[in-house]
Coordinates of C-alpha atoms (C1' of nucleotides) in Angstrom, one line a residue:
Chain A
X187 CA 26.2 -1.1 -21.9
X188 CA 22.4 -1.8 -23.0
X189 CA 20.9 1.4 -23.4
X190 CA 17.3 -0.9 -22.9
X191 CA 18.4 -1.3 -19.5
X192 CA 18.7 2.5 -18.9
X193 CA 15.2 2.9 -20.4
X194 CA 13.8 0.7 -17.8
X195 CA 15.6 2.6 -14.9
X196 CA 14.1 5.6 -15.9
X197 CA 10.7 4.4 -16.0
X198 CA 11.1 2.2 -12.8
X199 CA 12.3 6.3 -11.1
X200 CA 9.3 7.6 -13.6
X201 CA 6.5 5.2 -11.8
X202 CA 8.1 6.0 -8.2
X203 CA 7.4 9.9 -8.8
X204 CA 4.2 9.2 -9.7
X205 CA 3.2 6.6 -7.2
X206 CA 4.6 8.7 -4.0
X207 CA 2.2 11.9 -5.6
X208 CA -0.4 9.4 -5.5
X209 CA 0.2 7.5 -2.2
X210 CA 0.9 10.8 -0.5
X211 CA -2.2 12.4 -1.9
X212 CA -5.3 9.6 -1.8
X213 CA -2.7 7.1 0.6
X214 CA -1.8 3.1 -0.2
X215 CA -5.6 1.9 -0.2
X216 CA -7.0 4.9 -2.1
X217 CA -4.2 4.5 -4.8
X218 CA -5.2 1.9 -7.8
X219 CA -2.5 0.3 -9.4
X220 CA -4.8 1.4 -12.8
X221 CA -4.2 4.8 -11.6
X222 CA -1.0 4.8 -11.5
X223 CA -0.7 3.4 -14.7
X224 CA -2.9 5.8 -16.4
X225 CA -0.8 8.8 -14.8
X226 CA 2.7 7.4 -15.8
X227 CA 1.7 6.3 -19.3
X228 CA 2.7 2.9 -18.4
X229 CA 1.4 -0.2 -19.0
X230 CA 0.0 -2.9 -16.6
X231 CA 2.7 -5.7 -18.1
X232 CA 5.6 -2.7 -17.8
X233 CA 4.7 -2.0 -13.9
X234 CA 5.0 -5.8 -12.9
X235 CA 8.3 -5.9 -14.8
X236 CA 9.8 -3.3 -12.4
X237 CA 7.6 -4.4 -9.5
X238 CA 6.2 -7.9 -7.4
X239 CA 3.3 -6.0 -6.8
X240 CA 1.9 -3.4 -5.0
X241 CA 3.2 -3.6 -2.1
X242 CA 6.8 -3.7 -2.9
X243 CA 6.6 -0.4 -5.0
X244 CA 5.3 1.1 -2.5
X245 CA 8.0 0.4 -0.5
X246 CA 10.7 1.4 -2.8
X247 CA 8.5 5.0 -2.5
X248 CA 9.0 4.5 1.2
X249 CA 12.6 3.9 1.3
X250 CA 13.3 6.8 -1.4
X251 CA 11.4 9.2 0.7
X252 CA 13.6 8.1 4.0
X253 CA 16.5 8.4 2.3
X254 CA 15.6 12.3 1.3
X255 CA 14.5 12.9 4.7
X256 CA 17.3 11.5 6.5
X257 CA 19.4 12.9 4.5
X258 CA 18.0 16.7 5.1
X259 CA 17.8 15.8 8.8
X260 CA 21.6 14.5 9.2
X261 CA 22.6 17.8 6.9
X262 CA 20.7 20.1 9.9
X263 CA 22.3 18.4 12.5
X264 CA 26.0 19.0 11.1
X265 CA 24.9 22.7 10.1
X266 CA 23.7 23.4 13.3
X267 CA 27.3 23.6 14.5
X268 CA 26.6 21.3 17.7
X269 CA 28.8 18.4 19.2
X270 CA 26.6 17.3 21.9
X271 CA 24.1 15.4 22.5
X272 CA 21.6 17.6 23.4
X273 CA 22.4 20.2 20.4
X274 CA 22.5 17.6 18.3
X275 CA 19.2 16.4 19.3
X276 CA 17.1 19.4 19.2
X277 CA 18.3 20.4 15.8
X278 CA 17.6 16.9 14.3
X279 CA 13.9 16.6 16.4
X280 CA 13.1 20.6 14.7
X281 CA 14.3 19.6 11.2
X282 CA 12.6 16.7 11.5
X283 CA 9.4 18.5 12.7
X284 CA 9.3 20.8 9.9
X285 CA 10.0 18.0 7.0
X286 CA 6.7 16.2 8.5
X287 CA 4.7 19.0 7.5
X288 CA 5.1 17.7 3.8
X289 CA 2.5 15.9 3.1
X290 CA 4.3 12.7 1.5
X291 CA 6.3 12.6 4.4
X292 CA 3.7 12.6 6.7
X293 CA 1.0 10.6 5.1
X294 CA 3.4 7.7 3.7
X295 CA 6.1 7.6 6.1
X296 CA 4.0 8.2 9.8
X297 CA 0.5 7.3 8.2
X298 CA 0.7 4.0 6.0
X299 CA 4.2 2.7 5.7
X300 CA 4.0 1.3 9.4
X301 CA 0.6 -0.5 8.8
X302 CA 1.1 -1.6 5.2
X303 CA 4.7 -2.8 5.3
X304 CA 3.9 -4.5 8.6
X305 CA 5.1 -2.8 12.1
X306 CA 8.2 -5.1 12.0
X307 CA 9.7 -4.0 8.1
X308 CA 8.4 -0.5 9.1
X309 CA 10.8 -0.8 12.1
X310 CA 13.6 -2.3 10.6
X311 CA 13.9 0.5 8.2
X312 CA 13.6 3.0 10.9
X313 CA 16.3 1.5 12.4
X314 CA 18.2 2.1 9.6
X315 CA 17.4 5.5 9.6
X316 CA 16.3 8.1 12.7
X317 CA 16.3 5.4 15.3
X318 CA 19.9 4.4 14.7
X319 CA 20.8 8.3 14.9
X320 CA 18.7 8.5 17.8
X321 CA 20.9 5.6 19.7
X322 CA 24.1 6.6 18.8
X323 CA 23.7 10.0 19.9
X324 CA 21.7 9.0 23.1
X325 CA 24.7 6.6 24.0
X326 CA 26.6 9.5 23.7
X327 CA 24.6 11.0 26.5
X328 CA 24.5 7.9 28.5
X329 CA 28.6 8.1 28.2
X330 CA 28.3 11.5 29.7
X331 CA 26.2 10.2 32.7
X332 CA 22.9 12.3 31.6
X333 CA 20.8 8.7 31.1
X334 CA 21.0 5.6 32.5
X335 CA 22.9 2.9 30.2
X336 CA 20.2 0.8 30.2
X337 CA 17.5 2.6 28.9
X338 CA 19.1 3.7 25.7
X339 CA 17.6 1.9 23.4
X340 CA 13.8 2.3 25.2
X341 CA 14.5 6.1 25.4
X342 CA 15.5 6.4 21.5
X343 CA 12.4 4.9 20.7
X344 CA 10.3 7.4 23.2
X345 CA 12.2 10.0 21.8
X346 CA 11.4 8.6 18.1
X347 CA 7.1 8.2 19.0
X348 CA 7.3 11.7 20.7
X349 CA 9.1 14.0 17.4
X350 CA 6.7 11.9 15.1
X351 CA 3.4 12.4 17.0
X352 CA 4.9 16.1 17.9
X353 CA 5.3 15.7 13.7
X354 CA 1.4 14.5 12.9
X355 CA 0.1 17.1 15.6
X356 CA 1.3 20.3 13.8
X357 CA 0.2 19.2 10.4
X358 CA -2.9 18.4 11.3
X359 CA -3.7 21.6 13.6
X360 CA -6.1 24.6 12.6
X361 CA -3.3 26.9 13.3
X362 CA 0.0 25.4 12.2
X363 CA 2.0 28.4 12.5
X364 CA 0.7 28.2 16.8
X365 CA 1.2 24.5 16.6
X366 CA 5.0 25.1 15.5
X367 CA 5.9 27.2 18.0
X368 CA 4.3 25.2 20.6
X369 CA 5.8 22.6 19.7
X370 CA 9.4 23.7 19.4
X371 CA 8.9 24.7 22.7
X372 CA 7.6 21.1 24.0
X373 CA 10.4 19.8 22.1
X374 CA 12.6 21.8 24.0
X375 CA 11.6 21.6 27.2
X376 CA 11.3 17.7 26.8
X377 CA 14.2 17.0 25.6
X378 CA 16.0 19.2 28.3
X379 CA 14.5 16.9 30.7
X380 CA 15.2 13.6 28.9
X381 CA 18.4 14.6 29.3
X382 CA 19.3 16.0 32.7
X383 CA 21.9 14.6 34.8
X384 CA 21.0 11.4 36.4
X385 CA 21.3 12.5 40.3
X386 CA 17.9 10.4 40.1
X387 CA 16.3 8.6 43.1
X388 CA 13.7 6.1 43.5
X389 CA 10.4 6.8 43.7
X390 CA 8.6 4.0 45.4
X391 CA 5.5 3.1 45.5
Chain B
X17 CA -41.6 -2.7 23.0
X18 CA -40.4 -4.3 19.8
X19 CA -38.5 -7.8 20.2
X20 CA -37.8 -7.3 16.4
X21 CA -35.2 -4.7 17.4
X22 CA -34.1 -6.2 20.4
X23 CA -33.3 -9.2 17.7
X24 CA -31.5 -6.5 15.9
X25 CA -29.4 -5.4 18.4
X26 CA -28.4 -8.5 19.3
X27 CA -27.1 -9.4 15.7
X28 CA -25.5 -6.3 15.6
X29 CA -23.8 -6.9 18.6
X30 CA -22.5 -10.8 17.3
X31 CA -21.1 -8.8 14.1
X32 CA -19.0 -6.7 15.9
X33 CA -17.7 -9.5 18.3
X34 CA -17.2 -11.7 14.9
X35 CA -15.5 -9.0 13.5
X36 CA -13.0 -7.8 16.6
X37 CA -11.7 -11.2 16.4
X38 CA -10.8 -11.0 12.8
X39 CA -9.8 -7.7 12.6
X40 CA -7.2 -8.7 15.0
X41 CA -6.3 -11.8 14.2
X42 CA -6.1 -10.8 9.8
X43 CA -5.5 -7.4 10.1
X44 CA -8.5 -5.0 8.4
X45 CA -7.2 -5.6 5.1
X46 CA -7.0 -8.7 5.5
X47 CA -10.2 -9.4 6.5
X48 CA -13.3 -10.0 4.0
X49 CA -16.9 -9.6 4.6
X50 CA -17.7 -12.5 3.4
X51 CA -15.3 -13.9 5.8
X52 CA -17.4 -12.0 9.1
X53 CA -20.5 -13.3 7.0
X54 CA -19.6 -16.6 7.7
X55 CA -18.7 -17.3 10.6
X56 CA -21.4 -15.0 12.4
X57 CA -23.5 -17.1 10.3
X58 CA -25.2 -13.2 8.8
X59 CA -26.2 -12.8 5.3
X60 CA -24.9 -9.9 3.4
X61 CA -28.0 -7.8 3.4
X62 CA -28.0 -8.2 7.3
X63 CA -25.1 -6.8 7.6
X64 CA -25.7 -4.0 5.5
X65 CA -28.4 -2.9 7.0
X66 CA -26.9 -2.5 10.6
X67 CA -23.2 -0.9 9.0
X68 CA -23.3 1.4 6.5
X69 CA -20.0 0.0 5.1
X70 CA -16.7 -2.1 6.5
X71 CA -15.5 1.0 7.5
X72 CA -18.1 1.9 10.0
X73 CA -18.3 -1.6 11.0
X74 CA -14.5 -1.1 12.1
X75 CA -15.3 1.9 13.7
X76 CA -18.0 0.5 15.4
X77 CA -14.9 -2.5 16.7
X78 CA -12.7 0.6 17.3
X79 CA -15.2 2.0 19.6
X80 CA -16.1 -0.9 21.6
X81 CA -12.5 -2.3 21.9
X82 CA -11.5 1.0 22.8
X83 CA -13.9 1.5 25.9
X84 CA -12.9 -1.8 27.2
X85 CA -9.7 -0.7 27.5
X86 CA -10.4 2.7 29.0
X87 CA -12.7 1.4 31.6
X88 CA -9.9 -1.3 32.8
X89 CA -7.1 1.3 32.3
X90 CA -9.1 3.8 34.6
X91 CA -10.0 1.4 36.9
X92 CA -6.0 0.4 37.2
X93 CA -5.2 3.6 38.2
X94 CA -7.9 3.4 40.6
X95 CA -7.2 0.7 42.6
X96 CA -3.6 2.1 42.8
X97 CA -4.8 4.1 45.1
X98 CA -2.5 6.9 44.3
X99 CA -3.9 10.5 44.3
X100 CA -1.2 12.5 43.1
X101 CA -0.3 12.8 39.1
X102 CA 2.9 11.1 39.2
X103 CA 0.9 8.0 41.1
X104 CA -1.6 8.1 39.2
X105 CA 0.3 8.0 35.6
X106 CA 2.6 5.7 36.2
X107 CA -0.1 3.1 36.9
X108 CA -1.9 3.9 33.9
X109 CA 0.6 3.6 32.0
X110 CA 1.9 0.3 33.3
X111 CA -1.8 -0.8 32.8
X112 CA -2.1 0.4 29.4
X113 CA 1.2 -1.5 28.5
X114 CA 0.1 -4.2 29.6
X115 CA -3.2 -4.3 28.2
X116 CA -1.5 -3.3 24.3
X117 CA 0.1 -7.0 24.7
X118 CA -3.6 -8.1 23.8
X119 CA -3.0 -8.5 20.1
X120 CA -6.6 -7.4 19.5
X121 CA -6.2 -4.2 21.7
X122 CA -2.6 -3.8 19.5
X123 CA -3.8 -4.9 15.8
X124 CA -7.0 -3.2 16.0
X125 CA -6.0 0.2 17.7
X126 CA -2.1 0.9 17.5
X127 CA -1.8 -0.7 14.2
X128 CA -5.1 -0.4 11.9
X129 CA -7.1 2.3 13.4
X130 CA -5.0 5.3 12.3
X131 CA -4.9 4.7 8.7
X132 CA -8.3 3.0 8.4
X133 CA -10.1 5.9 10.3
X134 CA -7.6 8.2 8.9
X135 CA -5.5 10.4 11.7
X136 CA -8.2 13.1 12.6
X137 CA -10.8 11.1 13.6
X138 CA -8.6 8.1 15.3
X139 CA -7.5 11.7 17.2
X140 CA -11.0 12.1 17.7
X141 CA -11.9 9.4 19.1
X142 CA -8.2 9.0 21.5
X143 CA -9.4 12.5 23.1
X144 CA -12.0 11.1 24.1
X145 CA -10.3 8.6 25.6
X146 CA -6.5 8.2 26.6
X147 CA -5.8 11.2 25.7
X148 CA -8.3 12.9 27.7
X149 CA -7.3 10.9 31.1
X150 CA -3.8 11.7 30.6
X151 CA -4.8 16.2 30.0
X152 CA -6.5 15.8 33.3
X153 CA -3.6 14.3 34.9
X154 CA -1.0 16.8 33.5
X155 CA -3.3 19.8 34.4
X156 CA -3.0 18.6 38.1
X157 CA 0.6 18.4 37.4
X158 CA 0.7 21.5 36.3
X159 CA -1.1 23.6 38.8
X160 CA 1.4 21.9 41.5
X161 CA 4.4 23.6 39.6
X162 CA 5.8 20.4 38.0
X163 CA 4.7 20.7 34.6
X164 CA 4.5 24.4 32.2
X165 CA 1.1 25.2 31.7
X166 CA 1.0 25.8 28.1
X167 CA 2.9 22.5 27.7
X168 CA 0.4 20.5 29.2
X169 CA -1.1 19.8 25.7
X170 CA 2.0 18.6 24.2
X171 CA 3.2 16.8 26.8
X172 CA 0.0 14.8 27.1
X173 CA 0.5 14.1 23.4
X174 CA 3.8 12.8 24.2
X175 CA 3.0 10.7 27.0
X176 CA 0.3 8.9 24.8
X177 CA 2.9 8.4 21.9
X178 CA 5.6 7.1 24.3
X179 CA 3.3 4.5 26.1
X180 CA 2.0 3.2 22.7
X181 CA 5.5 3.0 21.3
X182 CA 6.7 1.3 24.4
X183 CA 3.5 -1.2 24.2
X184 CA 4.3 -2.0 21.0
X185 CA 8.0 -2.8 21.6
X186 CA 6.7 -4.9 24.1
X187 CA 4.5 -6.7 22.2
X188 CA 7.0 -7.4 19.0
X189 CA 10.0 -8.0 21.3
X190 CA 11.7 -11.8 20.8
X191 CA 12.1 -11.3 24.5
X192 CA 9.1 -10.2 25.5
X193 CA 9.2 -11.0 29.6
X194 CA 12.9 -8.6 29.4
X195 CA 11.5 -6.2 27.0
X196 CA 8.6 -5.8 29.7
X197 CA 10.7 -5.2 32.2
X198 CA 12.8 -2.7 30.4
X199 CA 9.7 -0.8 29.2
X200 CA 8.9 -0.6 33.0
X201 CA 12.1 1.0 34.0
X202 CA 11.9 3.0 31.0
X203 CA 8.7 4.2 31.9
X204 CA 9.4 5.0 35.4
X205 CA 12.4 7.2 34.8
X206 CA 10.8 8.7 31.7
X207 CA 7.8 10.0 34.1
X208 CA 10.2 10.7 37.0
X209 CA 11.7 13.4 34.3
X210 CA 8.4 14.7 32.7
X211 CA 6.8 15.6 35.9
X212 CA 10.3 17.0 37.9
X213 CA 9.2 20.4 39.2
X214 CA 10.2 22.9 36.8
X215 CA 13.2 25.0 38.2
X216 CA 14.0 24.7 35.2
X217 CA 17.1 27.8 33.1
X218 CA 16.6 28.2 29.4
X219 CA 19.6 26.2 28.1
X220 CA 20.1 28.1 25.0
X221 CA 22.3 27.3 22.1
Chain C
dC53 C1' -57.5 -9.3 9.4
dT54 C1' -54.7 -6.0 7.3
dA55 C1' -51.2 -2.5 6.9
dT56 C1' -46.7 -1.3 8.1
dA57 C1' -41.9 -1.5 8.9
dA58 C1' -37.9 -3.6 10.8
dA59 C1' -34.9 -7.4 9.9
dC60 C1' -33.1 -10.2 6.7
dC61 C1' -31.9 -12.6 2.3
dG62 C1' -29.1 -13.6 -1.9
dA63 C1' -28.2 -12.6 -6.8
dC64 C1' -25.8 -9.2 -9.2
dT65 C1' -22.2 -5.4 -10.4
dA66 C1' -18.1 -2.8 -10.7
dT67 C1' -13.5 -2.4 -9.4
dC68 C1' -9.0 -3.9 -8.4
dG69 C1' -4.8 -6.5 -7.8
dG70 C1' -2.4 -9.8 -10.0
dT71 C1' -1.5 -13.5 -14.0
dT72 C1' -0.6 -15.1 -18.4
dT73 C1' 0.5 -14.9 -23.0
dG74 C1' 2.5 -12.5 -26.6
dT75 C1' 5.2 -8.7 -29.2
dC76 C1' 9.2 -6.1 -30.3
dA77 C1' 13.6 -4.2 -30.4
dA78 C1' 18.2 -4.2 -28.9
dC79 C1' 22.2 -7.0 -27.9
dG80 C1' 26.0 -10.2 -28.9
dG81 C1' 28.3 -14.6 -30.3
dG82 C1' 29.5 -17.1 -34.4
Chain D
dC119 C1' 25.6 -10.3 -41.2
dC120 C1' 22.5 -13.6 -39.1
dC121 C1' 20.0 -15.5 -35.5
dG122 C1' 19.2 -16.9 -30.8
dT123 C1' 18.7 -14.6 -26.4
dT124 C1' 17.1 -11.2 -23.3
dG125 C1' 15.0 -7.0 -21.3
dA126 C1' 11.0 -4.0 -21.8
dC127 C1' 6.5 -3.4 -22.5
dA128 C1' 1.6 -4.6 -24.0
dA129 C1' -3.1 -6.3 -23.2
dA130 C1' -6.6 -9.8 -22.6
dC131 C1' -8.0 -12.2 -18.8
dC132 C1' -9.1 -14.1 -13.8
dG133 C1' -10.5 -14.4 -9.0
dA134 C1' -11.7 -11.9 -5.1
dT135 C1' -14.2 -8.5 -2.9
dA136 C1' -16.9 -4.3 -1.4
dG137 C1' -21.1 -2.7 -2.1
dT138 C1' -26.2 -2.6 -4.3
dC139 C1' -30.9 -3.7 -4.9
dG140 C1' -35.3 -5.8 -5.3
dG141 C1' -37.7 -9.0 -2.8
dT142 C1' -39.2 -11.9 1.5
dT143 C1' -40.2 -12.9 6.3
dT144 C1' -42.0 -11.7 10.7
dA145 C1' -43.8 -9.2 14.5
dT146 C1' -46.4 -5.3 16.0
dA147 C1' -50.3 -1.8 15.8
dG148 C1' -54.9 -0.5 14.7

DNA sequence: CTATAAACCGACTATCGGTTTGTCAACGGG
DNA sequence: CCCGTTGACAAACCGATAGTCGGTTTATAG
């Protein structure tokens, strides 16, 4: 093995640390490349070695933050102990909640990613990540008759907008402990009704 | 009275037309001064002297973009000639969807706005709008028993993040004509569910 | 006519993202 | 063991761009 080619992993992880401190903390625009640089002891040649630009290392910060939080977010899900849909769903909207009061989560995932990586990347990766949870477990509640077939897909993305902006609102209240609790409760109550039995009629104009 | 300022105002007001195209059609990034400069035939001095910076020139966009679309989302759910929440929302929303296809309404105020502005005072400036509109609504709701009072707030929030999601899916769709008329069912239903009376059990875990 | 101030002008500066050229040390085939 | 190759890093440099500043024009008031 070439031991220069661990040397260069480690400073590729080295300049994501310190760029995700940065984005998180002044965001994408605030951030100078220089200053990154200067905080990682790096040099300019060394960062567009590891890196096309800008732009792309931020979005390796973006995809290593998603990962962490997806992961945390699947592992609440299983260790809430439920099986169905609705369980499920709760648990994953709460710990997802709570994980968006850190502020790299918040500021580069719900802030910047979306506007700097272009709405389409932004959703591809999402995909990837909590919307494709989202669907799969909504199916699951379409399967059991609680929401129409067809509106799978639109609903996981309502579902997705309302636990993010849920997400932004607490972080950014004057009293986030109030804000929480509020919250859970909207949470609650909304998804109860997302899900309830489809015994729907039409309302017509 | 003074035909200098009158002069004044009408520059001012050719900037921020100049500028509400580019912003949407480049993205705030992507546009330059110089570039506004130019084609509103302005020097750089000129412009400085109305905006304190390109920020507050976006803002100024921001503003003006965003009470074009209020007046015509308000006056939607006027001529629907509804008078009960669930009339009145469901037009609004419909409206507001279809106003977000606009890719100045979109760029500008889904996309740009929150980072540029940064999230508290975007917020800011959406309670005075949208989210405003949809509080009074939900109150209504409310007080005729379909909605919990203390989650009038939240759900307001969630209504806002749902129709902007849904807009946006819309507008980024390859489909766009069936993604429109998904997002309309989705819509429907997802209102028909908010604002069901609330004889509602704690389903608890 | 003169003083004043709003509107406007354009050269200049600092910063920043990105490029280019170059150095060095580790690897590996002969 | 030698030497060409390659990955990692370094630093001078470039073009673009947001913002500044002293100066000029022009219309109004006294």
């Amino acid at each position: 093995m070439d031991r220069r080619v661990d040397r260069g992993q480690a400073t590729r992880q080295h300049l994501i640390e310190v760029a995700t401190e940065l984005f998180a903390d002044r965001g994408y625009e605030g951030t100078s490349i220089e200053a990154v640089l200067e905080r990682a002891g790096v040099s300019r040649g060394s960062l567009y070695h590891h890196f096309p630009g800008k732009e792309r290392l931020f979005e390796a910060v973006v995809e290593a933050v998603h990962t962490r939080v997806g992961e945390a977010t699947l592992a609440a899900a299983t260790a809430s102990g439920a099986t169905e849909a609705h369980g499920l769903l709760k648990a994953a909207e709460l710990a997802w909640i709570r994980l968006a009061g850190d502020a790299v989560v918040r500021r580069i995932l719900l802030i910047d990613a979306p506007t700097v990586l272009g709405w389409r990347r932004w959703r591809a990766i999402e995909e990837q990540y909590g919307l494709g949870m989202l669907k799969t477990v909504l199916q699951e509640a379409a399967d059991a008759g609680r929401v129409p077939a067809q509106l799978v897909e639109p609903f996981a993305h309502i579902l997705l907008a309302a636990g993010n902006e849920m997400a932004l609102v607490i972080a950014l209240a004057d009293d986030v402990a109030a804000a929480q609790t509020t919250a859970e409760a909207a949470v609650e109550e909304f998804l109860n009704r997302m899900l309830q039995p489809t015994e729907s009629e039409n309302t017509e104009t």
